[in-house]
CSV table of C-alpha atoms in Angstrom, one decimal:
chain,number,residue,atom,x,y,z
K,1,MET,CA,8.9,28.6,13.4
K,2,ALA,CA,8.6,25.8,10.9
K,3,LYS,CA,7.3,22.5,12.2
K,4,GLU,CA,9.9,19.8,11.5
K,5,TYR,CA,9.3,16.2,10.7
K,6,SER,CA,11.5,13.2,9.7
K,7,PHE,CA,10.2,12.5,6.2
K,8,TYR,CA,9.7,9.1,4.6
K,9,PRO,CA,8.8,9.8,0.9
K,10,GLY,CA,8.6,6.2,-0.4
K,11,CYS,CA,9.5,4.7,-3.7
K,12,SER,CA,6.7,6.1,-5.9
K,13,SER,CA,7.5,9.7,-4.8
K,14,GLN,CA,11.0,9.6,-6.2
K,15,LYS,CA,12.1,11.5,-9.3
K,16,GLY,CA,10.4,9.8,-12.3
K,17,GLY,CA,8.2,7.8,-10.0
K,18,SER,CA,4.5,7.2,-10.4
K,19,ALA,CA,3.6,9.6,-7.6
K,20,SER,CA,6.3,12.2,-8.3
K,21,ASN,CA,3.4,14.6,-8.8
K,22,LEU,CA,2.3,14.0,-5.2
K,23,MET,CA,5.9,14.8,-4.0
K,24,ALA,CA,6.1,18.0,-6.0
K,25,SER,CA,2.8,19.3,-4.8
K,26,VAL,CA,3.5,18.3,-1.2
K,27,ASP,CA,6.7,20.3,-1.4
K,28,THR,CA,4.7,23.3,-2.5
K,29,MET,CA,2.0,22.8,0.1
K,30,CYS,CA,4.6,22.4,2.9
K,31,GLU,CA,6.4,25.6,1.8
K,32,GLU,CA,3.2,27.5,2.1
K,33,LEU,CA,2.2,26.0,5.5
K,34,ASP,CA,5.7,26.3,6.9
K,35,ILE,CA,6.3,22.6,7.3
K,36,LYS,CA,9.9,21.4,7.1
K,37,LEU,CA,10.4,17.8,5.9
K,38,ASN,CA,13.9,16.3,6.7
K,39,GLU,CA,14.2,13.2,4.5
K,40,ILE,CA,15.4,10.0,6.3
K,41,PRO,CA,18.9,9.4,4.9
K,42,ASP,CA,19.1,6.2,2.9
K,43,TRP,CA,15.5,5.1,3.6
K,44,ASN,CA,14.4,1.9,1.9
K,45,CYS,CA,11.2,0.4,0.5
K,46,CYS,CA,8.6,-0.7,3.1
K,47,SER,CA,7.6,-3.7,0.8
K,48,ALA,CA,4.1,-2.3,0.7
K,49,SER,CA,1.1,-4.6,1.0
K,50,ILE,CA,2.2,-7.1,-1.7
K,51,GLY,CA,5.6,-8.0,-0.3
K,52,TYR,CA,4.3,-10.9,1.7
K,53,ALA,CA,4.8,-13.7,-0.9
K,54,GLY,CA,8.6,-13.2,-1.1
K,55,GLY,CA,9.1,-11.7,2.4
K,56,GLY,CA,7.9,-13.4,5.6
K,57,GLU,CA,6.9,-11.5,8.7
K,58,LEU,CA,10.4,-10.8,10.1
K,59,PRO,CA,12.1,-9.7,6.9
K,60,ARG,CA,9.2,-7.3,6.2
K,61,LEU,CA,9.1,-5.9,9.7
K,62,THR,CA,12.9,-5.5,9.5
K,63,LEU,CA,12.6,-3.3,6.4
K,64,SER,CA,10.5,-0.8,8.2
K,65,ALA,CA,12.6,-1.2,11.4
K,66,ARG,CA,15.6,0.0,9.3
K,67,ASN,CA,13.8,3.2,8.3
K,68,ILE,CA,12.7,3.9,11.9
K,69,ALA,CA,16.2,3.2,13.2
K,70,LEU,CA,17.7,5.5,10.6
K,71,SER,CA,15.2,8.2,11.5
K,72,GLU,CA,16.0,7.9,15.2
K,73,GLN,CA,19.7,8.1,14.4
K,74,HIS,CA,19.6,11.1,12.0
K,75,ASN,CA,16.4,13.0,12.9
K,76,PRO,CA,16.1,12.4,16.6
K,77,ASP,CA,13.0,13.6,18.4
K,78,GLN,CA,11.1,14.2,15.1
K,79,ASP,CA,8.0,12.3,14.3
K,80,ILE,CA,8.2,10.3,11.1
K,81,VAL,CA,5.8,11.6,8.4
K,82,ALA,CA,4.8,9.6,5.3
K,83,THR,CA,2.8,10.8,2.3
K,84,CYS,CA,2.2,7.3,0.9
K,85,ALA,CA,-0.6,5.2,2.5
K,86,ALA,CA,1.3,2.0,2.2
K,87,CYS,CA,4.6,3.5,3.6
K,88,TRP,CA,2.6,4.9,6.6
K,89,LEU,CA,0.8,1.7,7.2
K,90,ALA,CA,3.8,-0.5,7.0
K,91,THR,CA,5.9,1.7,9.3
K,92,ARG,CA,3.2,2.2,11.9
K,93,GLU,CA,2.4,-1.5,11.7
K,94,ALA,CA,6.0,-2.4,12.3
K,95,LYS,CA,6.3,-0.1,15.3
K,96,GLU,CA,3.2,-1.6,16.8
K,97,ARG,CA,4.1,-5.3,16.1
K,98,LEU,CA,7.7,-4.8,17.4
K,99,GLY,CA,6.4,-3.0,20.5
K,100,GLU,CA,4.1,-5.9,21.3
K,101,SER,CA,6.7,-8.7,21.2
K,102,GLU,CA,10.0,-8.6,22.9
K,103,GLU,CA,11.1,-11.6,20.9
K,104,THR,CA,10.3,-10.1,17.5
K,105,MET,CA,12.0,-6.8,18.6
K,106,GLN,CA,15.1,-8.7,19.6
K,107,ASP,CA,15.2,-10.6,16.3
K,108,ALA,CA,14.7,-7.3,14.4
K,109,ASN,CA,17.6,-5.8,16.3
K,110,THR,CA,19.8,-8.9,15.6
K,111,ALA,CA,19.1,-8.4,11.9
K,112,LEU,CA,19.6,-4.6,12.0
K,113,ALA,CA,23.0,-5.1,13.7
K,114,GLU,CA,24.2,-6.6,10.4
K,115,ALA,CA,23.7,-3.1,8.9
K,116,ASN,CA,25.2,-1.5,12.1
K,117,LEU,CA,21.8,-0.1,13.2
K,118,LYS,CA,19.8,-0.3,16.4
K,119,LEU,CA,16.1,0.3,16.8
K,120,GLU,CA,14.8,2.1,19.9
K,121,ASN,CA,11.3,2.0,18.5
K,122,ASN,CA,9.9,5.1,20.3
K,123,THR,CA,9.2,7.2,17.2
K,124,PRO,CA,5.6,7.8,16.2
K,125,THR,CA,4.7,7.6,12.5
K,126,LYS,CA,2.2,10.0,11.1
K,127,HIS,CA,0.4,10.4,7.8
K,128,MET,CA,0.7,13.8,6.2
K,129,VAL,CA,-3.0,14.1,6.5
K,130,GLU,CA,-2.7,13.8,10.3
K,131,VAL,CA,-0.1,16.6,10.2
K,132,LEU,CA,-2.6,18.8,8.4
K,133,MET,CA,-5.6,17.9,10.5
K,134,GLU,CA,-4.0,17.8,13.9
K,135,ASP,CA,-0.8,19.8,13.9
K,136,ILE,CA,-1.7,22.6,11.3
K,137,GLY,CA,-5.5,22.7,11.4
K,138,MET,CA,-8.0,23.7,8.8
K,139,ASP,CA,-8.2,27.3,10.0
K,140,ALA,CA,-4.5,27.7,9.1
K,141,VAL,CA,-5.2,26.1,5.7
K,142,LYS,CA,-8.2,28.4,5.1
K,143,ALA,CA,-6.1,31.5,6.1
K,144,LYS,CA,-3.6,30.6,3.3
K,145,VAL,CA,-6.2,30.4,0.5
K,146,LYS,CA,-5.7,33.1,-2.1
K,147,LYS,CA,-7.8,31.6,-4.9
K,148,PRO,CA,-10.7,29.7,-3.5
K,149,LEU,CA,-11.7,26.7,-5.8
K,150,SER,CA,-15.3,27.9,-5.9
K,151,GLY,CA,-17.6,26.3,-8.3
K,152,LEU,CA,-15.7,23.0,-8.3
K,153,LYS,CA,-17.6,19.9,-7.1
K,154,ILE,CA,-15.2,17.3,-5.8
K,155,ALA,CA,-15.6,13.7,-4.8
K,156,GLY,CA,-13.2,12.9,-1.9
K,157,TYR,CA,-11.9,9.4,-2.4
K,158,VAL,CA,-10.2,8.4,0.8
K,159,GLY,CA,-9.7,4.8,-0.3
K,160,CYS,CA,-8.4,2.0,2.0
K,161,GLN,CA,-5.1,2.3,3.6
K,162,THR,CA,-5.2,5.9,4.7
K,163,ASN,CA,-8.4,4.8,6.4
K,164,ARG,CA,-7.9,1.3,7.6
K,165,PRO,CA,-6.7,-0.3,9.8
K,166,PHE,CA,-5.5,2.8,11.6
K,167,GLY,CA,-7.4,5.7,10.2
K,168,ILE,CA,-7.2,9.3,11.3
K,169,GLN,CA,-7.9,10.1,15.0
K,170,GLY,CA,-11.6,10.8,15.6
K,171,GLU,CA,-12.7,9.7,12.2
K,172,SER,CA,-15.0,6.7,11.4
K,173,PHE,CA,-13.9,3.9,9.1
K,174,GLU,CA,-17.2,3.9,7.2
K,175,ASN,CA,-17.6,7.6,6.7
K,176,PRO,CA,-14.4,9.7,7.4
K,177,VAL,CA,-15.0,13.4,6.8
K,178,TYR,CA,-11.5,14.9,6.9
K,179,LEU,CA,-11.0,14.9,3.1
K,180,ASP,CA,-14.4,16.6,2.6
K,181,ASN,CA,-13.4,19.2,5.2
K,182,MET,CA,-10.1,19.8,3.3
K,183,ILE,CA,-12.0,20.2,0.0
K,184,GLU,CA,-14.3,22.7,1.8
K,185,ALA,CA,-11.3,24.5,3.3
K,186,VAL,CA,-9.9,25.3,-0.1
K,187,GLY,CA,-13.3,26.7,-1.3
K,188,ALA,CA,-14.6,23.8,-3.3
K,189,GLU,CA,-17.8,21.8,-2.8
K,190,PRO,CA,-17.3,18.3,-1.4
K,191,ILE,CA,-19.7,15.5,-2.3
K,192,ARG,CA,-20.1,14.4,1.3
K,193,ASP,CA,-22.2,11.4,0.5
K,194,TYR,CA,-19.9,10.1,-2.2
K,195,ASP,CA,-20.8,6.4,-2.4
K,196,LYS,CA,-17.4,5.0,-3.0
K,197,LYS,CA,-15.5,7.2,-0.5
K,198,VAL,CA,-13.8,4.2,1.3
K,199,SER,CA,-14.1,1.5,-1.4
K,200,CYS,CA,-11.1,-0.4,-2.7
K,201,CYS,CA,-9.5,0.3,-6.1
K,202,GLY,CA,-7.9,-3.2,-6.2
K,203,GLY,CA,-4.5,-2.0,-4.9
K,204,ALA,CA,-1.6,-4.0,-6.2
K,205,LEU,CA,-4.0,-6.6,-7.6
K,206,ALA,CA,-4.7,-4.1,-10.5
K,207,PHE,CA,-1.4,-5.6,-11.8
K,208,SER,CA,-2.1,-9.3,-11.2
K,209,GLU,CA,-5.9,-9.4,-11.6
K,210,PRO,CA,-6.5,-6.4,-13.9
K,211,GLU,CA,-10.1,-7.3,-15.0
K,212,LYS,CA,-11.3,-7.8,-11.5
K,213,ALA,CA,-9.7,-4.5,-10.4
K,214,TYR,CA,-11.1,-2.5,-13.4
K,215,GLU,CA,-14.6,-3.4,-12.2
K,216,LEU,CA,-13.9,-1.8,-8.8
K,217,ILE,CA,-12.3,1.2,-10.5
K,218,GLN,CA,-15.3,1.6,-12.9
K,219,GLY,CA,-17.6,1.8,-9.9
K,220,ILE,CA,-15.5,4.4,-8.2
K,221,ILE,CA,-15.5,6.7,-11.2
K,222,GLU,CA,-19.2,6.0,-12.1
K,223,SER,CA,-20.3,7.0,-8.6
K,224,ALA,CA,-18.4,10.2,-8.9
K,225,VAL,CA,-19.9,10.9,-12.3
K,226,ASP,CA,-23.4,10.2,-11.0
K,227,ALA,CA,-22.9,12.6,-8.1
K,228,GLY,CA,-21.9,15.3,-10.6
K,229,ALA,CA,-18.2,15.5,-9.6
K,230,ASP,CA,-15.8,17.6,-11.7
K,231,MET,CA,-12.9,15.6,-10.3
K,232,ILE,CA,-11.9,13.1,-7.7
K,233,VAL,CA,-9.3,13.9,-5.0
K,234,THR,CA,-7.4,11.3,-3.0
K,235,PRO,CA,-4.6,11.1,-0.5
K,236,CYS,CA,-3.2,7.8,-1.8
K,237,PRO,CA,-0.7,7.2,-4.6
K,238,VAL,CA,-2.1,3.8,-5.5
K,239,CYS,CA,-5.7,5.0,-5.5
K,240,GLN,CA,-4.6,8.0,-7.6
K,241,MET,CA,-2.8,5.9,-10.2
K,242,ASN,CA,-5.4,3.1,-10.4
K,243,VAL,CA,-8.4,5.4,-10.7
K,244,GLU,CA,-6.7,7.7,-13.2
K,245,VAL,CA,-4.6,5.7,-15.6
K,246,TYR,CA,-6.9,2.8,-16.5
K,247,GLN,CA,-9.8,4.9,-17.7
K,248,ASP,CA,-8.8,4.3,-21.3
K,249,GLN,CA,-8.8,0.5,-20.8
K,250,ILE,CA,-12.2,0.7,-19.0
K,251,ASN,CA,-13.6,2.9,-21.8
K,252,ALA,CA,-12.4,0.5,-24.4
K,253,ARG,CA,-13.9,-2.6,-22.7
K,254,GLN,CA,-17.1,-1.1,-21.3
K,255,GLY,CA,-18.1,1.6,-23.8
K,256,THR,CA,-17.9,4.2,-21.0
K,257,LYS,CA,-16.6,7.7,-21.8
K,258,PHE,CA,-14.7,8.5,-18.6
K,259,ASP,CA,-12.4,11.5,-18.6
K,260,MET,CA,-12.3,12.1,-14.9
K,261,PRO,CA,-9.3,13.9,-13.4
K,262,VAL,CA,-8.0,12.4,-10.3
K,263,VAL,CA,-5.8,14.7,-8.2
K,264,TYR,CA,-4.1,14.8,-4.8
K,265,TYR,CA,-5.3,17.0,-1.9
K,266,SER,CA,-1.9,18.7,-2.0
K,267,GLN,CA,-2.5,19.7,-5.6
K,268,LEU,CA,-5.8,21.4,-4.6
K,269,MET,CA,-4.0,23.2,-1.8
K,270,ALA,CA,-1.1,24.3,-4.0
K,271,VAL,CA,-3.6,25.9,-6.5
K,272,ALA,CA,-5.8,27.4,-3.8
K,273,PHE,CA,-2.7,28.9,-2.2
K,274,GLY,CA,-2.1,30.8,-5.4
K,275,ARG,CA,0.8,28.8,-6.7
K,276,SER,CA,1.4,27.9,-10.4
K,277,ALA,CA,0.1,24.9,-12.3
K,278,LYS,CA,3.7,23.6,-12.3
K,279,ASP,CA,4.2,24.1,-8.6
K,280,ALA,CA,0.9,22.1,-8.2
K,281,ALA,CA,2.4,19.4,-10.4
K,282,LEU,CA,-0.7,19.6,-12.7
K,283,ASP,CA,1.7,18.6,-15.6
K,284,GLY,CA,1.8,15.2,-13.9
K,285,GLN,CA,-1.8,14.4,-14.7
K,286,VAL,CA,-2.5,11.8,-17.3
K,287,ILE,CA,-6.1,13.1,-17.4
K,288,LYS,CA,-5.6,16.9,-17.3
K,289,ALA,CA,-7.4,18.8,-14.5
K,290,LYS,CA,-8.3,21.6,-16.8
K,291,GLN,CA,-10.4,23.5,-14.2
K,292,LEU,CA,-7.5,23.6,-11.8
K,293,GLU,CA,-5.2,24.7,-14.6
K,294,GLU,CA,-7.6,27.6,-15.4
K,295,ILE,CA,-7.7,28.7,-11.7
K,296,ALA,CA,-3.9,28.5,-11.4
K,297,ALA,CA,-3.6,30.6,-14.6
K,298,LYS,CA,-5.9,33.4,-13.3
R,1,MET,CA,10.1,-27.4,-0.4
R,2,SER,CA,7.9,-30.5,-0.5
R,3,ASP,CA,10.3,-32.1,2.1
R,4,MET,CA,9.3,-29.3,4.5
R,5,ASN,CA,5.6,-29.9,3.6
R,6,THR,CA,5.9,-33.6,4.4
R,7,ALA,CA,7.7,-32.8,7.6
R,8,MET,CA,5.2,-30.3,8.8
R,9,SER,CA,2.2,-32.4,7.7
R,10,SER,CA,3.5,-35.3,9.7
R,11,LYS,CA,4.5,-33.2,12.7
R,12,TYR,CA,1.1,-31.7,13.0
R,13,ARG,CA,-0.8,-34.8,11.8
R,14,THR,CA,-3.5,-34.5,14.5
R,15,SER,CA,-4.0,-30.7,14.3
R,16,PHE,CA,-3.7,-28.4,11.3
R,17,LEU,CA,-5.0,-25.6,13.6
R,18,LYS,CA,-1.9,-26.1,15.8
R,19,GLU,CA,0.3,-26.0,12.6
R,20,VAL,CA,-1.3,-22.7,11.6
R,21,GLU,CA,-1.0,-21.2,15.1
R,22,ALA,CA,2.7,-22.0,15.3
R,23,ASN,CA,3.8,-21.1,11.8
R,24,VAL,CA,1.4,-18.6,10.1
R,25,GLU,CA,1.6,-14.9,10.8
R,26,GLU,CA,-1.1,-14.0,13.4
R,27,GLY,CA,-2.3,-17.6,13.1
R,28,GLU,CA,-3.0,-17.8,16.8
R,29,TRP,CA,-6.1,-15.7,16.1
R,30,VAL,CA,-7.8,-18.3,13.8
R,31,LYS,CA,-9.7,-20.0,16.6
R,32,MET,CA,-11.3,-16.7,17.7
R,33,CYS,CA,-13.5,-16.6,14.5
R,34,MET,CA,-17.2,-17.0,15.3
R,35,GLN,CA,-18.3,-17.6,11.7
R,36,CYS,CA,-20.4,-14.5,11.3
R,37,GLY,CA,-19.3,-13.9,7.7
R,38,VAL,CA,-18.9,-10.1,7.9
R,39,CYS,CA,-15.4,-10.5,6.4
R,40,ALA,CA,-16.9,-12.2,3.3
R,41,GLY,CA,-19.5,-9.6,2.9
R,42,SER,CA,-17.0,-6.8,3.3
R,43,CYS,CA,-14.4,-8.0,0.8
R,44,PRO,CA,-14.1,-6.0,-2.5
R,45,PHE,CA,-13.0,-9.2,-4.3
R,46,GLY,CA,-15.4,-11.3,-2.2
R,47,LYS,CA,-17.1,-12.9,-5.2
R,48,HIS,CA,-13.8,-14.2,-6.5
R,49,TRP,CA,-12.8,-16.2,-3.4
R,50,ASP,CA,-13.5,-19.9,-3.5
R,51,HIS,CA,-13.5,-19.8,0.3
R,52,PRO,CA,-14.0,-16.5,2.1
R,53,PRO,CA,-11.9,-16.0,5.3
R,54,GLN,CA,-14.4,-17.3,7.7
R,55,GLU,CA,-14.7,-20.5,5.6
R,56,LEU,CA,-10.8,-20.9,5.5
R,57,PHE,CA,-10.8,-20.5,9.3
R,58,MET,CA,-13.4,-23.2,9.8
R,59,MET,CA,-11.5,-25.4,7.3
R,60,ILE,CA,-8.3,-24.9,9.3
R,61,ARG,CA,-10.1,-26.1,12.4
R,62,ALA,CA,-11.6,-29.0,10.5
R,63,GLY,CA,-8.1,-30.1,9.4
R,64,LYS,CA,-8.6,-29.5,5.7
R,65,ARG,CA,-4.9,-28.9,5.2
R,66,GLU,CA,-4.6,-29.6,1.5
R,67,GLU,CA,-7.7,-27.6,0.5
R,68,VAL,CA,-6.6,-24.6,2.5
R,69,LEU,CA,-2.9,-24.5,1.5
R,70,SER,CA,-3.5,-25.0,-2.2
R,71,SER,CA,-6.4,-22.6,-2.3
R,72,GLU,CA,-6.3,-19.5,-4.6
R,73,SER,CA,-8.5,-17.7,-2.0
R,74,MET,CA,-6.0,-15.9,0.1
R,75,TRP,CA,-4.2,-14.7,-3.0
R,76,MET,CA,-7.3,-12.6,-3.8
R,77,CYS,CA,-6.7,-10.3,-0.8
R,78,THR,CA,-6.4,-6.7,-2.0
R,79,SER,CA,-5.1,-5.5,1.4
R,80,CYS,CA,-8.0,-3.1,1.8
R,81,TYR,CA,-8.3,-3.9,5.6
R,82,ASN,CA,-12.1,-3.7,5.5
R,83,CYS,CA,-12.4,-7.1,7.1
R,84,ILE,CA,-10.1,-6.0,9.9
R,85,ALA,CA,-12.0,-2.8,10.5
R,86,ARG,CA,-15.3,-4.7,10.7
R,87,CYS,CA,-14.5,-8.0,12.4
R,88,PRO,CA,-16.5,-8.1,15.6
R,89,ARG,CA,-13.9,-10.4,17.2
R,90,GLY,CA,-11.0,-8.2,16.2
R,91,LEU,CA,-9.2,-10.8,14.1
R,92,PRO,CA,-6.3,-9.3,12.0
R,93,ILE,CA,-7.8,-11.1,9.0
R,94,THR,CA,-5.7,-9.3,6.3
R,95,HIS,CA,-2.5,-10.3,8.0
R,96,ILE,CA,-3.7,-13.9,8.5
R,97,MET,CA,-4.4,-14.1,4.7
R,98,HIS,CA,-0.9,-12.7,3.9
R,99,GLY,CA,0.5,-15.2,6.4
R,100,LEU,CA,-1.4,-18.2,4.9
R,101,ALA,CA,-0.3,-17.2,1.4
R,102,ASN,CA,3.4,-16.9,2.6
R,103,TYR,CA,3.2,-20.2,4.4
R,104,ALA,CA,1.6,-22.0,1.4
R,105,LYS,CA,4.4,-20.7,-0.7
R,106,ARG,CA,7.1,-21.9,1.6
R,107,LEU,CA,5.6,-25.3,1.5
R,108,GLY,CA,5.3,-25.3,-2.2
R,109,LYS,CA,1.5,-25.5,-2.2
R,110,VAL,CA,0.6,-22.5,-4.4
R,111,PRO,CA,-1.5,-23.4,-7.5
R,112,GLU,CA,0.5,-23.2,-10.6
R,113,ASN,CA,0.5,-19.9,-12.5
R,114,GLN,CA,-1.1,-18.0,-9.6
R,115,GLN,CA,-0.9,-14.4,-10.9
R,116,THR,CA,-0.7,-12.5,-7.6
R,117,GLU,CA,1.9,-15.0,-6.2
R,118,LYS,CA,4.1,-14.4,-9.3
R,119,PHE,CA,3.7,-10.7,-9.2
R,120,ALA,CA,4.3,-10.5,-5.4
R,121,GLN,CA,7.5,-12.4,-5.8
R,122,ILE,CA,8.7,-10.2,-8.6
R,123,PHE,CA,7.9,-7.2,-6.4
R,124,TRP,CA,9.8,-8.5,-3.5
R,125,ASP,CA,12.9,-9.3,-5.7
R,126,ASN,CA,12.6,-5.9,-7.3
R,127,ILE,CA,12.6,-3.9,-4.1
R,128,THR,CA,15.1,-5.9,-2.1
R,129,LYS,CA,17.7,-5.8,-4.9
R,130,LYS,CA,18.6,-2.1,-4.5
R,131,GLY,CA,16.4,-1.3,-1.5
R,132,ARG,CA,14.0,0.8,-3.5
R,133,GLY,CA,11.4,-0.1,-6.1
R,134,ASN,CA,12.2,0.2,-9.7
R,135,GLU,CA,8.8,0.8,-11.2
R,136,LEU,CA,9.9,0.5,-14.9
R,137,LYS,CA,11.5,-2.9,-14.4
R,138,LEU,CA,8.5,-4.0,-12.2
R,139,GLY,CA,6.1,-3.1,-15.0
R,140,LEU,CA,8.1,-4.8,-17.6
R,141,SER,CA,8.6,-8.0,-15.5
R,142,LEU,CA,4.9,-8.0,-14.9
R,143,TYR,CA,4.1,-7.9,-18.6
R,144,PHE,CA,6.5,-10.7,-19.3
R,145,MET,CA,5.8,-12.9,-16.3
R,146,ASN,CA,3.6,-15.2,-18.3
R,147,GLY,CA,6.0,-15.7,-21.1
R,148,LEU,CA,7.4,-13.7,-24.1
R,149,ALA,CA,4.3,-14.0,-26.4
R,150,THR,CA,1.8,-12.9,-23.7
R,151,GLY,CA,4.3,-10.2,-22.7
R,152,ILE,CA,4.6,-8.6,-26.1
R,153,LYS,CA,0.8,-8.7,-26.4
R,154,THR,CA,0.3,-7.1,-22.9
R,155,ALA,CA,3.0,-4.5,-23.6
R,156,MET,CA,1.4,-3.6,-26.9
R,157,ALA,CA,-2.0,-3.3,-25.3
R,158,ASN,CA,-0.6,-1.1,-22.6
R,159,GLN,CA,1.6,1.0,-24.9
R,160,LYS,CA,-0.5,4.1,-24.5
R,161,LEU,CA,-0.5,3.8,-20.7
R,162,GLY,CA,3.3,3.5,-20.6
R,163,LEU,CA,3.7,6.5,-22.9
R,164,ASN,CA,1.3,8.5,-20.7
R,165,MET,CA,3.3,7.8,-17.7
R,166,ILE,CA,6.6,8.7,-19.4
R,167,LYS,CA,5.1,11.9,-20.9
R,168,THR,CA,3.9,13.1,-17.5
R,169,LYS,CA,7.4,12.2,-16.0
R,170,ARG,CA,5.8,9.5,-13.8
R,171,MET,CA,7.9,6.8,-15.3
R,172,SER,CA,11.5,7.1,-16.3
R,173,VAL,CA,13.3,5.2,-19.0
R,174,ALA,CA,16.5,5.8,-17.1
R,175,GLU,CA,15.4,3.2,-14.6
R,176,LEU,CA,16.2,0.5,-17.1
R,177,TRP,CA,20.0,0.9,-16.8
R,178,GLY,CA,20.3,2.3,-13.3
R,179,GLY,CA,17.5,3.5,-11.3
R,180,HIS,CA,17.1,4.5,-7.7
R,181,SER,CA,19.1,2.7,-5.0
R,182,ILE,CA,19.9,3.1,-1.4
R,183,LYS,CA,23.6,3.5,-0.6
R,184,ASP,CA,24.0,0.7,1.9
R,185,THR,CA,22.7,-2.2,-0.3
R,186,SER,CA,25.3,-4.5,1.2
R,187,GLY,CA,24.1,-3.8,4.8
R,188,LEU,CA,20.5,-4.2,3.6
R,189,HIS,CA,21.2,-7.6,2.1
R,190,LYS,CA,23.0,-8.8,5.2
R,191,MET,CA,20.2,-7.6,7.3
R,192,LEU,CA,17.5,-9.4,5.2
R,193,GLN,CA,19.5,-12.6,5.1
R,194,LYS,CA,19.8,-12.6,8.9
R,195,ALA,CA,16.1,-11.9,9.3
R,196,GLN,CA,15.4,-14.8,6.9
R,197,GLU,CA,17.7,-17.1,8.9
R,198,LEU,CA,16.0,-16.2,12.1
R,199,GLU,CA,12.6,-16.9,10.6
R,200,ASP,CA,13.6,-20.2,9.0
R,201,ALA,CA,15.1,-21.3,12.3
R,202,LYS,CA,11.7,-20.9,14.0
R,203,ILE,CA,10.0,-23.3,11.6
R,204,GLN,CA,13.0,-25.8,11.7
R,205,ASP,CA,12.9,-25.7,15.5
R,206,LEU,CA,9.5,-27.3,15.4
R,207,ASN,CA,10.6,-30.2,13.2
């Protein structure tokens, strides 16, 4: 029987969105692992981590409260699952903050009533990575591997918001190992001591303070190059985009010659599970992951 | 805006700390800081802050209202949560920085041309309009937020990046005349308006 979850895809995962390749590969991965994602009807943006200038605490919490309320109404008794680090963080944060203060909870419900909604606030929010590690397990992932990604050396870049402030159960903030374990499960070699595993890519400030963020991004790529990585893998849409798409700009400014593919864990799994390059959304890479394309074509 | 600033400054004349505790998100934590500086050493943008978090916390206690509220520092927060993960006293530092930034904005104290403040406001307007982010319009507004001439220059410099995103179907030109939207935009707008009213009322109560 398929495991069912109430799914919160988030803005960047929509059709034509910057993480539409994450969405397509997650769909493939879930098909293989018998995970059924029931999208929350009419979900809205969580306002991510940069919404704070325009939105105060209550308006921001209310945005997430609306998603949880819709989930409780339409997908009762299903845990919410998010694939985006910011979506997951904001939703989980809102549940926690509203649970801690009766006054804020009451205010949120007063605001929600304007949209004819009511929040019970008893639905846990999980990251897709938690579903894989805790509900599915790496043994089940290994059992699905048809084309091990042998010979590939991969730097697991966990980044910030999948790791802090909540993180994944049983993992440390400074050196989480789940991503390395996933890389190993699909038959590739993880660079376990990757120096920039939990470093920041600049997040949304890559837009407003590009030069400062490019410096962080350069370090993240450099350290992967130094460790002999063939590619970087990440669970986070912002990490993926920041580390992949600014390589041209960094090369032009710094005289580097970066050409480092940055893929999602779900793309590794889709290829290892024997699915096509298209099902793995490899066509969504700005810097082509040629080695993965070759394995998929075998 | 400045009326509110005057009112608040006069109400809390004897204690800026009390003003922060009452009006800034998670502000009640500020007095728990023990000045160890782990936050400053853990911040990826640390070297770009005029005053790292622990300094802002001490300045708040010392009543340096003007210097804190008009600082660029809290606008340097990348929301990486490293300071929260490492703070030995468990202060939700990231949230306090967001809260300080938001409060400074409400009082009209943000330095002119603060890039992250501008972008963050554009982002909020973008996502609340239709309930979902429009990445194309967000990108374009970002390019042009410092005027037309800079905008054209930035857009030209990033032309290849934009084309790369469109080629890989990770940006859609269709977003320009429509774009993704939730169905119940009217409910969402009413909800946000009510939330804003409730939040404003809390600050006004204290006047």
